[in-house]
Coordinates of C-alpha atoms and ligand atoms in Angstrom, one line a residue:
M1 CA 92.8 73.4 101.4
K2 CA 96.4 72.3 102.1
A3 CA 99.5 74.4 102.0
K4 CA 103.2 73.9 103.0
A5 CA 106.0 76.0 104.2
V6 CA 109.7 75.3 104.9
F7 CA 111.8 77.6 107.1
S8 CA 115.5 76.9 107.6
K9 CA 117.8 78.4 110.2
D10 CA 120.5 78.6 107.5
F11 CA 118.7 80.8 105.1
A12 CA 118.3 84.2 106.6
I13 CA 116.9 87.3 104.8
G14 CA 118.2 89.8 107.3
E15 CA 117.6 91.3 110.7
A16 CA 114.3 92.8 111.7
G17 CA 115.1 95.5 114.2
A18 CA 113.0 97.7 116.4
R19 CA 112.7 100.4 113.8
L20 CA 110.6 98.2 111.6
Y21 CA 107.8 98.8 114.2
G22 CA 107.6 102.6 114.1
S23 CA 104.5 104.8 113.7
F24 CA 103.5 108.3 112.7
L25 CA 102.0 111.2 114.5
E26 CA 100.8 114.0 112.4
H27 CA 99.2 117.3 113.4
G28 CA 95.9 116.6 111.7
G29 CA 92.5 115.7 113.0
R30 CA 92.4 114.4 116.5
A31 CA 95.9 112.7 116.4
V32 CA 97.5 115.3 118.6
Y33 CA 94.5 117.2 120.1
G34 CA 92.2 114.6 121.7
G35 CA 94.7 111.9 120.9
V36 CA 98.1 112.2 122.6
Y37 CA 97.4 115.6 124.2
E38 CA 94.2 116.6 126.1
P39 CA 95.0 118.7 129.1
D40 CA 91.4 118.5 130.4
H41 CA 91.2 114.7 130.2
P42 CA 90.9 113.0 133.6
N43 CA 93.8 110.7 132.6
A44 CA 96.1 113.6 131.5
D45 CA 99.4 114.0 133.3
S46 CA 100.8 117.4 134.4
Q47 CA 101.9 118.2 130.8
G48 CA 98.4 117.4 129.4
L49 CA 99.6 114.0 127.9
R50 CA 97.0 111.3 128.0
R51 CA 98.3 108.5 130.1
D52 CA 95.8 105.9 128.7
V53 CA 97.1 106.6 125.2
M54 CA 100.7 106.4 126.4
D55 CA 100.0 103.1 128.0
L56 CA 98.7 101.7 124.7
V57 CA 101.7 103.1 122.8
K58 CA 104.0 101.3 125.2
E59 CA 102.0 98.1 124.9
L60 CA 102.6 98.3 121.1
Q61 CA 106.3 98.8 121.7
V62 CA 106.4 101.4 119.0
S63 CA 109.9 102.4 118.0
A64 CA 110.4 105.4 115.8
V65 CA 107.6 107.9 115.6
R66 CA 107.6 110.2 112.6
Y67 CA 106.4 113.8 113.4
P68 CA 104.9 116.3 112.7
G69 CA 103.9 115.3 109.2
G70 CA 103.0 114.2 106.6
N71 CA 101.4 116.8 104.5
F72 CA 101.1 119.0 107.5
V73 CA 104.9 119.7 107.6
S74 CA 104.9 121.4 104.2
A75 CA 103.3 124.6 105.4
Y76 CA 104.7 124.5 108.9
D77 CA 107.1 126.6 110.8
W78 CA 108.6 124.6 113.7
R79 CA 109.4 127.8 115.6
D80 CA 105.6 128.4 116.0
S81 CA 105.6 125.4 118.3
I82 CA 108.2 126.3 120.9
G83 CA 108.4 128.7 123.9
P84 CA 105.6 129.9 126.2
K85 CA 102.3 128.4 125.1
E86 CA 100.4 131.6 125.5
K87 CA 102.7 133.3 123.0
R88 CA 102.4 130.5 120.3
P89 CA 100.4 131.6 117.3
V90 CA 97.1 130.0 116.0
R91 CA 97.6 129.3 112.3
T92 CA 95.5 128.2 109.3
E93 CA 96.7 124.6 108.7
L94 CA 96.8 124.0 104.9
A95 CA 97.0 120.2 104.7
W96 CA 93.8 119.4 106.5
L97 CA 92.2 122.9 106.4
S98 CA 91.9 123.2 110.1
L99 CA 93.3 125.6 112.8
E100 CA 96.6 124.7 114.5
T101 CA 96.9 126.1 118.0
N102 CA 100.5 125.0 118.5
Q103 CA 99.8 124.1 122.1
F104 CA 101.6 120.8 121.5
G105 CA 104.9 121.3 119.8
L106 CA 108.4 120.1 119.4
D107 CA 109.5 120.1 123.0
E108 CA 106.2 118.5 124.1
F109 CA 106.7 115.8 121.5
M110 CA 110.2 115.1 122.7
D111 CA 108.9 114.7 126.3
W112 CA 106.2 112.4 125.0
C113 CA 108.8 110.3 123.2
K114 CA 110.8 110.0 126.4
K115 CA 107.7 109.0 128.4
T116 CA 106.6 106.4 125.8
G117 CA 110.1 105.0 125.1
T118 CA 109.8 105.9 121.4
E119 CA 112.4 107.4 119.1
P120 CA 111.7 110.7 117.5
M121 CA 111.9 110.9 113.7
I122 CA 111.5 114.5 112.6
T123 CA 110.3 115.7 109.2
V124 CA 111.6 119.0 108.1
N125 CA 109.8 121.4 105.8
L126 CA 111.6 121.5 102.5
A127 CA 108.5 122.7 100.7
T128 CA 107.5 126.2 101.7
R129 CA 110.7 126.6 103.8
G130 CA 114.2 125.5 103.3
I131 CA 117.9 124.8 104.2
Q132 CA 118.1 127.4 106.9
E133 CA 115.1 126.1 108.9
A134 CA 116.3 122.6 108.4
R135 CA 119.7 123.3 109.9
D136 CA 118.2 125.4 112.6
I137 CA 115.9 122.7 113.9
V138 CA 118.8 120.2 114.0
E139 CA 120.8 122.8 116.0
Y140 CA 117.9 123.4 118.4
C141 CA 117.5 119.7 119.0
N142 CA 121.0 118.4 119.0
F143 CA 123.6 121.0 119.5
P144 CA 125.1 120.8 123.0
A145 CA 125.5 124.4 124.2
E146 CA 126.7 128.0 123.6
T147 CA 124.7 128.8 120.5
D148 CA 121.6 131.0 120.4
L149 CA 119.4 128.0 119.5
S150 CA 120.8 125.6 122.0
R151 CA 120.3 128.3 124.7
E152 CA 116.8 128.7 123.5
R153 CA 116.2 125.0 124.0
E154 CA 117.7 125.3 127.5
K155 CA 115.4 128.3 128.2
N156 CA 112.5 126.1 127.1
G157 CA 113.4 123.5 129.8
H158 CA 115.7 121.2 128.0
K159 CA 119.4 121.7 128.9
E160 CA 120.5 118.3 127.4
P161 CA 120.4 118.0 123.7
Y162 CA 117.8 115.6 122.4
G163 CA 120.2 113.7 120.1
V164 CA 117.5 113.1 117.4
K165 CA 119.0 110.7 114.9
L166 CA 116.3 110.2 112.2
W167 CA 115.4 113.2 110.0
C168 CA 113.1 113.2 106.9
L169 CA 113.9 115.6 104.2
G170 CA 110.3 116.8 103.5
N171 CA 107.2 114.7 102.7
E172 CA 105.8 113.4 99.4
M173 CA 107.5 116.2 97.5
D174 CA 106.3 114.8 94.2
G175 CA 102.7 115.0 95.1
E176 CA 100.4 117.5 93.4
W177 CA 98.5 117.8 96.8
Q178 CA 101.7 118.9 98.6
M179 CA 102.1 122.6 99.4
G180 CA 105.4 123.5 97.7
Q181 CA 105.5 120.4 95.4
K182 CA 108.8 120.1 93.6
T183 CA 110.2 118.7 90.4
A184 CA 112.7 115.9 90.9
E185 CA 115.5 118.3 89.9
D186 CA 114.5 121.0 92.4
Y187 CA 113.9 118.5 95.2
G188 CA 117.1 116.5 94.5
E189 CA 119.1 119.7 94.8
I190 CA 117.4 121.1 98.0
A191 CA 117.6 117.6 99.6
K192 CA 121.4 117.6 98.9
Q193 CA 122.0 121.1 100.2
A194 CA 119.8 120.7 103.3
A195 CA 121.5 117.3 104.0
K196 CA 125.0 119.0 103.9
A197 CA 123.9 121.8 106.2
M198 CA 122.1 119.5 108.7
R199 CA 125.0 117.1 108.8
A200 CA 127.5 119.9 109.3
V201 CA 125.6 120.8 112.5
D202 CA 125.4 117.1 113.6
P203 CA 127.4 114.5 111.6
D204 CA 125.7 111.6 113.4
I205 CA 122.2 112.1 112.0
E206 CA 120.5 109.7 109.5
L207 CA 118.6 111.2 106.6
V208 CA 115.6 110.0 104.7
A209 CA 114.8 111.5 101.3
C210 CA 111.5 111.4 99.4
Y211 CA 111.1 108.9 96.7
N212 CA 108.1 108.4 94.3
T213 CA 105.1 108.6 96.7
C214 CA 103.6 105.5 95.2
L215 CA 104.1 103.2 92.3
G216 CA 103.2 104.4 88.8
M217 CA 102.1 107.9 89.5
E218 CA 101.2 109.5 86.2
N219 CA 103.9 111.2 84.2
H220 CA 106.7 110.8 86.7
T221 CA 107.6 107.2 87.3
D222 CA 111.2 108.2 87.2
W223 CA 110.9 111.1 89.7
G224 CA 112.7 109.1 92.4
D225 CA 115.5 108.1 90.0
R226 CA 116.1 111.7 89.1
V227 CA 116.2 112.7 92.7
L228 CA 118.7 109.9 93.6
E229 CA 121.0 111.0 90.7
R230 CA 121.3 114.3 92.6
C231 CA 121.6 113.4 96.2
Y232 CA 122.6 109.7 96.5
D233 CA 125.8 110.3 98.5
Y234 CA 124.1 112.6 101.0
I235 CA 121.3 110.4 102.3
D236 CA 120.8 107.1 104.0
Y237 CA 117.2 106.0 103.2
I238 CA 114.5 106.7 100.8
S239 CA 110.9 107.1 102.0
L240 CA 108.0 105.0 100.7
H241 CA 104.3 105.4 101.4
K242 CA 101.4 103.1 100.6
Y243 CA 97.8 102.8 101.7
C244 CA 95.5 99.9 100.8
A245 CA 91.8 100.2 100.3
N246 CA 88.7 98.0 99.6
E247 CA 86.5 100.7 98.1
E248 CA 85.1 98.3 95.6
K249 CA 84.3 95.6 98.2
N250 CA 86.4 93.1 96.4
T251 CA 88.1 91.3 99.3
G252 CA 90.2 89.0 97.1
D253 CA 91.8 92.0 95.4
F254 CA 92.2 93.8 98.8
L255 CA 94.0 90.9 100.2
A256 CA 96.2 90.7 97.1
S257 CA 97.2 94.3 97.3
T258 CA 100.4 93.4 99.1
L259 CA 101.6 92.1 95.7
D260 CA 101.4 95.7 94.5
M261 CA 103.3 96.9 97.6
E262 CA 105.9 94.3 96.9
K263 CA 106.4 95.6 93.4
Y264 CA 106.8 99.1 94.8
I265 CA 109.5 97.8 97.3
E266 CA 111.3 96.0 94.5
A267 CA 111.2 99.0 92.2
A268 CA 112.6 101.2 94.9
I269 CA 115.5 98.8 95.7
A270 CA 116.2 98.7 91.9
S271 CA 116.3 102.5 91.8
C272 CA 118.7 102.7 94.8
D273 CA 121.0 100.1 93.3
R274 CA 120.9 101.8 89.9
A275 CA 121.8 105.1 91.5
K276 CA 124.6 103.4 93.5
A277 CA 126.1 102.1 90.2
L278 CA 125.8 105.5 88.5
A279 CA 127.4 107.2 91.5
H280 CA 130.2 104.6 91.7
S281 CA 129.3 104.5 95.3
Q282 CA 130.2 101.9 98.0
K283 CA 127.2 102.9 100.1
T284 CA 123.9 100.9 100.1
L285 CA 120.7 102.9 100.6
Y286 CA 117.9 101.4 102.7
L287 CA 114.2 101.9 102.6
S288 CA 112.1 103.7 105.1
F289 CA 108.5 102.6 104.6
D290 CA 107.4 105.5 106.8
E291 CA 103.7 105.5 105.9
W292 CA 101.7 102.3 105.4
N293 CA 98.2 101.2 106.4
V294 CA 94.6 100.7 105.2
W295 CA 92.9 104.0 104.5
Y296 CA 89.5 104.4 102.9
H297 CA 86.6 104.1 105.4
S298 CA 86.6 107.8 106.2
L299 CA 87.1 109.2 102.7
E300 CA 83.4 109.8 102.0
Q301 CA 82.7 111.4 105.3
D302 CA 85.8 113.6 105.1
A303 CA 84.7 114.9 101.7
H304 CA 81.8 116.8 103.4
R305 CA 83.4 118.0 106.6
E306 CA 83.6 121.6 107.9
K307 CA 86.8 123.5 107.5
W308 CA 88.9 125.6 110.0
L309 CA 88.0 123.7 113.1
K310 CA 90.5 122.9 115.9
G311 CA 91.2 119.2 116.2
P312 CA 88.4 118.1 113.9
A313 CA 87.4 114.4 113.4
V314 CA 89.2 113.6 110.1
L315 CA 90.6 110.3 108.6
E316 CA 88.9 108.4 111.4
D317 CA 88.8 105.0 109.9
I318 CA 87.1 102.4 112.0
Y319 CA 88.8 99.1 111.1
N320 CA 87.3 95.7 110.6
V321 CA 88.7 92.2 110.6
E322 CA 89.7 92.1 107.0
D323 CA 91.6 95.3 107.4
A324 CA 93.5 93.6 110.3
V325 CA 94.4 90.7 108.0
V326 CA 95.7 93.2 105.3
V327 CA 97.8 94.9 108.0
G328 CA 99.1 91.5 108.9
L329 CA 100.0 90.8 105.2
N330 CA 101.8 94.1 105.0
L331 CA 103.8 93.2 108.1
I332 CA 104.8 89.9 106.6
L333 CA 105.9 91.7 103.5
L334 CA 108.0 94.2 105.3
L335 CA 109.6 91.4 107.3
R336 CA 110.3 89.6 104.0
H337 CA 112.3 92.6 102.9
A338 CA 114.0 93.3 106.2
D339 CA 117.4 93.2 104.4
R340 CA 116.5 96.6 102.7
V341 CA 113.5 97.9 104.6
R342 CA 115.0 99.1 107.8
I343 CA 112.3 101.5 109.0
G344 CA 108.6 101.0 109.0
C345 CA 105.9 103.4 110.3
L346 CA 102.3 102.3 110.6
A347 CA 100.4 105.5 109.6
Q348 CA 99.2 106.7 111.9
L349 CA 99.2 106.1 115.7
V350 CA 96.1 107.7 117.3
N351 CA 92.6 108.5 115.9
V352 CA 93.8 109.4 112.4
I353 CA 93.9 106.1 110.4
A354 CA 95.2 104.5 113.6
P355 CA 95.4 101.4 115.8
I356 CA 94.4 103.5 118.9
F357 CA 91.1 105.3 119.0
T358 CA 89.9 107.7 121.6
R359 CA 86.8 109.6 122.7
N360 CA 87.5 113.2 123.7
G361 CA 87.3 113.2 127.5
G362 CA 86.7 109.5 127.4
E363 CA 88.2 106.1 126.8
A364 CA 91.0 104.9 124.5
I365 CA 90.5 101.6 122.7
R366 CA 92.4 99.1 120.5
Q367 CA 91.2 98.9 116.9
T368 CA 91.4 95.5 115.1
I369 CA 94.6 96.5 113.4
F370 CA 96.2 97.0 116.9
Y371 CA 96.6 93.3 117.3
P372 CA 98.7 92.2 114.3
F373 CA 101.0 95.2 114.8
L374 CA 101.3 94.4 118.5
Q375 CA 102.2 90.8 117.9
A376 CA 104.7 91.5 115.1
S377 CA 106.3 94.2 117.2
R378 CA 106.6 91.8 120.2
Y379 CA 107.6 88.7 118.4
G380 CA 108.9 89.8 115.1
R381 CA 112.3 91.1 116.1
G382 CA 115.2 88.9 115.1
T383 CA 116.5 87.1 112.1
V384 CA 113.9 86.8 109.3
L385 CA 114.1 83.4 107.7
R386 CA 113.6 82.9 104.0
G387 CA 110.6 80.6 103.5
I388 CA 109.6 78.3 100.7
L389 CA 105.8 78.4 100.4
E390 CA 103.6 76.0 98.5
S391 CA 100.0 77.0 98.3
P392 CA 97.0 77.0 96.0
S393 CA 96.4 80.4 94.5
Y394 CA 93.7 82.5 92.9
E395 CA 93.5 85.2 90.2
S396 CA 93.4 88.8 91.4
R397 CA 93.8 92.1 89.7
Y398 CA 97.5 92.0 90.9
G399 CA 98.1 88.6 89.3
Q400 CA 98.1 85.0 90.6
T401 CA 98.0 85.3 94.4
N402 CA 98.8 82.5 96.9
Y403 CA 96.2 81.8 99.6
L404 CA 99.0 81.3 102.0
D405 CA 101.4 84.1 103.0
A406 CA 103.9 83.5 105.8
T407 CA 107.2 84.4 107.2
A408 CA 109.2 83.3 110.3
V409 CA 111.4 85.3 112.7
Y410 CA 114.1 83.6 114.8
N411 CA 115.3 85.3 117.9
E412 CA 118.3 83.3 119.1
E413 CA 118.8 85.4 122.3
K414 CA 115.2 85.0 123.4
E415 CA 115.2 81.3 122.2
E416 CA 112.1 82.0 120.2
L417 CA 110.8 81.3 116.7
T418 CA 107.6 82.9 115.5
V419 CA 105.7 82.0 112.4
F420 CA 103.4 84.7 111.1
A421 CA 100.8 83.4 108.6
V422 CA 97.7 84.6 106.7
N423 CA 95.1 82.5 105.0
R424 CA 93.6 84.6 102.2
S425 CA 90.9 82.2 101.5
Q426 CA 87.5 83.7 102.4
E427 CA 85.7 80.4 102.6
E428 CA 88.1 77.5 103.3
E429 CA 90.1 76.6 106.3
M430 CA 93.8 75.9 105.5
E431 CA 95.8 72.9 106.8
L432 CA 99.3 74.3 107.0
E433 CA 102.3 71.9 107.3
C434 CA 105.4 73.8 108.1
S435 CA 108.8 72.1 108.2
L436 CA 111.3 73.5 110.7
R437 CA 113.5 70.5 110.7
D438 CA 116.9 72.0 111.1
F439 CA 116.1 73.5 114.6
A440 CA 117.3 71.0 117.2
F441 CA 114.6 71.4 119.9
L442 CA 111.2 72.9 119.5
E443 CA 108.3 73.4 121.9
L444 CA 105.0 74.9 120.8
V445 CA 104.1 77.9 123.0
E446 CA 100.8 79.1 121.5
H447 CA 98.9 79.7 118.3
L448 CA 96.9 82.9 118.2
G449 CA 94.5 83.6 115.4
L450 CA 92.6 86.8 114.5
H451 CA 89.3 86.1 112.5
H452 CA 85.6 86.6 113.0
P453 CA 82.5 85.1 111.3
N454 CA 81.7 88.6 110.2
R455 CA 84.6 90.0 108.3
Y456 CA 83.3 93.5 108.8
A457 CA 83.2 93.2 112.6
E458 CA 84.9 96.2 114.3
N459 CA 86.1 97.3 117.7
T460 CA 84.2 100.4 118.5
L461 CA 84.0 102.7 121.5
E462 CA 80.8 101.0 122.5
H463 CA 82.0 97.5 121.8
P464 CA 85.8 97.6 122.1
D465 CA 86.4 93.8 122.4
T466 CA 84.5 92.4 119.4
C467 CA 87.6 91.2 117.7
L468 CA 90.4 89.8 119.8
P469 CA 93.1 87.3 119.1
I470 CA 91.9 83.8 119.9
S471 CA 93.9 80.9 121.2
E472 CA 93.7 78.2 118.5
T473 CA 93.5 74.5 119.3
G474 CA 94.7 71.5 117.3
T475 CA 98.1 72.9 116.5
S476 CA 100.9 70.4 116.9
L477 CA 104.7 70.2 116.6
E478 CA 106.3 66.9 116.2
E479 CA 109.8 66.0 114.8
G480 CA 110.3 69.5 113.4
V481 CA 106.9 69.6 111.6
L482 CA 104.4 72.2 112.7
R483 CA 100.8 71.4 111.8
A484 CA 98.2 74.1 112.1
K485 CA 94.7 74.9 110.9
L486 CA 94.3 78.5 109.7
A487 CA 90.7 79.8 109.7
P488 CA 89.4 81.4 106.6
L489 CA 90.4 85.0 106.3
S490 CA 92.7 84.9 109.3
W491 CA 96.0 86.3 110.7
N492 CA 98.0 83.8 112.7
V493 CA 100.9 84.0 115.1
I494 CA 102.5 80.7 116.1
R495 CA 105.1 81.0 118.8
I496 CA 107.7 78.3 119.4
R497 CA 110.3 78.0 122.0
V498 CA 113.7 77.0 120.7
P499 CA 115.9 76.1 123.7
S500 CA 119.5 75.7 122.9
E501 CA 119.5 72.4 125.0
K502 CA 116.7 70.0 125.7
K503 CA 115.4 70.1 129.3
Ligands
LIG1 O1 98.7 109.9 106.6 C1 97.9 110.8 105.9 C2 98.6 111.5 104.8 O2 98.9 110.6 103.8 C3 100.0 112.1 105.1 O3 99.9 113.4 105.7 C4 100.6 112.2 103.8 O4 102.0 112.1 103.9 C5 100.0 111.1 103.0 O5 99.6 111.5 101.8

């Protein structure tokens, strides 16, 4: 099969910044306990933080990490998680029906962020709690000195304010599964009032409000519109969430599910711009796609699990190669909308639907989905170029779907151009011809592919290196034309050096 792409330096979509490569750490399952925090682990540092996990987080160059939920936040009191550990309460945790010991809390998370070079993105509880708690946590984190809360932070070992910029106003507040679910009117109003109070404490913060949790939720497709009518001028981003699944074992549809995700992004942009017009506002809202991934492998197992355990194994999806290709497709899509999607969080980070998987007391490994995220995070920062793609297509439940999906990111400072491409065909190799003619000098660096003869191949604790990126041969670059063979069902990263002068 043949396909073509054209990328021009003169047609830019927008800038893909570090925040597109964020992640999410929720108190649920073994994400925190046995994931980032395990004091008895041989690799733990003096604070009980797993060094092997921190190393993998640094390898991924994760930017913003959303914390502590998720559904978890909606029945949470952040004050339970600070102060002397022996005095912290053990609580029933209502999102995942487990026991929360609060041994890892807000201050430990901030220390972990510092150690891993990540940016904290804190979700406040606007469900079972409200405006007062939201302004208090901002004051505890960001207020310099002299107040009761800033003194309390100091007493807990942190004299300097944390300066947290990113704050989420609740989580999935339209969802029936959410403790303290709200109507659009109630949520729009509390988001507005909490935003006012939080910004009064620290005017430099950036606020993310909930939007429709996913596209086409029954009976409330206009939930997000009604929220925006109430709080448009008070917020900076809206939050989008989407998980893909292949429960019906229809790989063609699974690979095409990015078309659905794209519809969701486009609908959200339209909602923002509608609200902008209605509010006669000059401000443009951006999208925070702060939960996205593949999630379905663990659903059946989780339906039968025991309740009220500490750090139980839940949502432990073990990912295969086709999942990694879908994650790659999602990354291409987010990049293609970099003009409006400014924050992206792969959900989640460790053990719970995550690229990093650990054994309690044992090793930490890279799941298949680790690799596309790693490569996009490393090479996908810069100017996203608008591509023209020409590809054969197939019919899926989401409509006519191109076998080729691709985007390119140009980083002028690093003198690097990277083409990210997926071949959705499950049987046929794709001969890609990609025109990059308006770049003066081009040198091929490498072509890495991720594919496997068995699409269900996984990286497990026992066999952690089953699926690794492969160095592809036969890729050429002559007179501005890149020619590459993309294996069936594959994710590809083609790196090109773009020196400003020829050597
Ligand atoms: O990431 C798992 C859960 O999915 C999150 O807690 C919630 O926000 C979403 O429904």
